[in-house]
Amino acid sequence: MSDHETHIRVRFAPSPTGHLHVGGARTALYNYLYARKTGGKFVLRIEDTDAKRSTVESYKGIIEAMEWLGLNWDEGPLRGGDFGPYTQSGRGVLYHNEVQKLIDNGNAYYCFCTPERLEEMRFEMKEKKLPPKYDGRCRELSEAEVAERLSKGVPHIVRFKMPHDGTVFFRDIIRGEFSFENGNLDDFVLIKSDGNPTYNFAVVVDDAHMKISHVIRGDDHLSNTPRQIHLYHALGYNVPKFAHLPMILGSDHSRLSKRHGATSIAYYRDRNYLADGLLNYLALLGWSLDGKRELFTHQALIEKFSLKKVSKNPAVFDDSKMKWINSEHLKKLPLTKKIVLVQGVLNDEGLLPPAFDVDISKPVDLKIVPGGEEMTGKKALNYNMNDKETERLGTIINILGNRLKLLNDVPDVIGYFYTDDYRVDEKAVRLHLLRSEVPNRMNKLADEYERLKYFDRESVEKVLRDLAFNLEITAGELIHPCRVALTGKIVSPDIFWVVVLLGKTKTVERLRKAAKFYS
Ligand code: GLU
């Protein structure tokens, strides 16, 4: 075996013409996983030969999104490597040297046809219901004619001289055998009139020069592959192996695009999705371990991924499944990590440091929260949270348990612990507060809590139940309005924990406020 076959080198080659989208990220991920699994190298190459559409913002956005996802490349922008530069706009000399070889060995030719002539030709072909194909007029120009036009500076492009007969074969790792009649392929352009290489030409030169062993990319490039194979042969390069990934469809079963709403990685990052949750979901868009298991850590993906198990069939992007996978990843994070993430979201919402002081008299013992987890490792000291506040947040997260599905829900789900300006559910108010007997009861509960010396869970529960007994009502008749008064919601974690974690002052204040407002 040659070096080329023994050393696995794969690449992700985005064009910086927009955001990194779900489809591109899935391609990047499969390349990354394949490299990590096989001990190969993962190269990032920026394909910016389309000078009009390429932008610096897009380039930066792609790099940031890749880094956020944790798809660390071994060679490429910011990292360097032996085969740079890794941005096509810096590789012009190489393309010109290589195209000269093709011209010299008779595999390419200059074409001086004007854009108008090409347009006319395309129109005629269309009229005749023929596939649009260059008619080869400049293919037969003599050397002298070419030299003369070049010396006069006639604008030109360079085309590949496609054989008229024969067939090109290749075997795709995922899709199997393919064959294309050369007669159906055209004399495609290698160098455009602005001197820039076309995608088909630059991609082959770069993949060969960067010693790429496996080209793993979207199946929208399947039809380019026969042209590219011709180029490999004409330039005397080794042909890499190809793996074309199945299309990703939207819920309406058309190709996933911006029309389907959010598809950029930045969109999900900005909405506080977990990078590992997103990676997990992206991995399932075309790959499955055994048709059953769906949850994978980053490391497990590396261990389990294989190109052989990538499906030929299109995958359907399912937003609710992605949310579910994210919530499963969130659930599994250690408490300390959750605290840091939740702090970040609260901070972004302007909820940290808390706008109001709670008066939890005793430090909360996390061990006594049912199912609660103790904090291990270093306490989160971010965002000016002191130890007591951090413990309080840890307890809030513990009592929420699996109710916290997405980090983006944090402001809504626990905002009332950090601000008085929380959302109040009108239906909850109608159901539980807008009743004539309620204000009096809320005031009585406030009186009891005000008198209470130790504001711990056991005591606050006893006070409420004793009051219900004395008023000859059920505990629920106090609990429900109390919950709405304190949280603005019909559902919340255990109400007695909510009371404890809001502290005496806030609890009494909100009960009295509700009594006054709804009387
Ligand atoms: N720049 C091309 C794209 O973004 C890369 C295609 C390929 O991987 O060959 O579609």
CSV table of N, CA, C and O and ligand atoms in Angstrom, one decimal, residues 11 13-15 47 199 203 217 221, ligand 1:
chain,number,residue,atom,x,y,z
A,11,ARG,N,-11.3,15.8,4.9
A,11,ARG,CA,-11.4,17.3,5.0
A,11,ARG,C,-12.9,17.7,4.9
A,11,ARG,O,-13.8,17.0,4.4
A,13,ALA,N,-14.7,21.1,3.5
A,13,ALA,CA,-14.3,22.2,2.6
A,13,ALA,C,-15.5,23.2,2.4
A,13,ALA,O,-16.0,23.2,1.3
A,14,PRO,N,-15.9,23.9,3.4
A,14,PRO,CA,-17.0,24.8,3.2
A,14,PRO,C,-16.7,26.0,2.3
A,14,PRO,O,-15.5,26.5,2.3
A,15,SER,N,-17.7,26.5,1.6
A,15,SER,CA,-17.5,27.8,0.9
A,15,SER,C,-18.0,28.9,1.9
A,15,SER,O,-19.1,28.8,2.4
A,47,GLU,N,-13.1,27.1,0.9
A,47,GLU,CA,-13.2,27.2,-0.6
A,47,GLU,C,-13.8,28.5,-1.0
A,47,GLU,O,-15.0,28.6,-1.2
A,199,TYR,N,-14.8,25.4,-8.9
A,199,TYR,CA,-14.9,24.5,-7.8
A,199,TYR,C,-14.3,23.1,-8.2
A,199,TYR,O,-13.5,22.5,-7.5
A,203,VAL,N,-11.0,21.9,-6.3
A,203,VAL,CA,-11.2,20.8,-5.3
A,203,VAL,C,-10.3,19.6,-5.5
A,203,VAL,O,-9.8,19.0,-4.6
A,217,ARG,N,-18.7,13.9,1.6
A,217,ARG,CA,-19.4,15.1,1.4
A,217,ARG,C,-20.9,14.8,1.0
A,217,ARG,O,-21.2,13.7,0.8
A,221,HIS,N,-23.0,16.5,-4.5
A,221,HIS,CA,-21.8,16.5,-5.3
A,221,HIS,C,-21.6,15.2,-6.1
A,221,HIS,O,-20.6,15.1,-6.8
B,1,GLU,N1,-17.0,23.9,-1.2
B,1,GLU,C1,-17.9,22.8,-1.6
B,1,GLU,C2,-19.2,23.0,-0.9
B,1,GLU,O1,-19.3,23.7,0.0
B,1,GLU,C3,-17.2,21.5,-1.1
B,1,GLU,C4,-17.7,20.3,-1.8
B,1,GLU,C5,-16.8,19.1,-1.6
B,1,GLU,O2,-16.7,18.7,-0.4
B,1,GLU,O3,-16.2,18.7,-2.5
B,1,GLU,O4,-20.2,22.4,-1.3
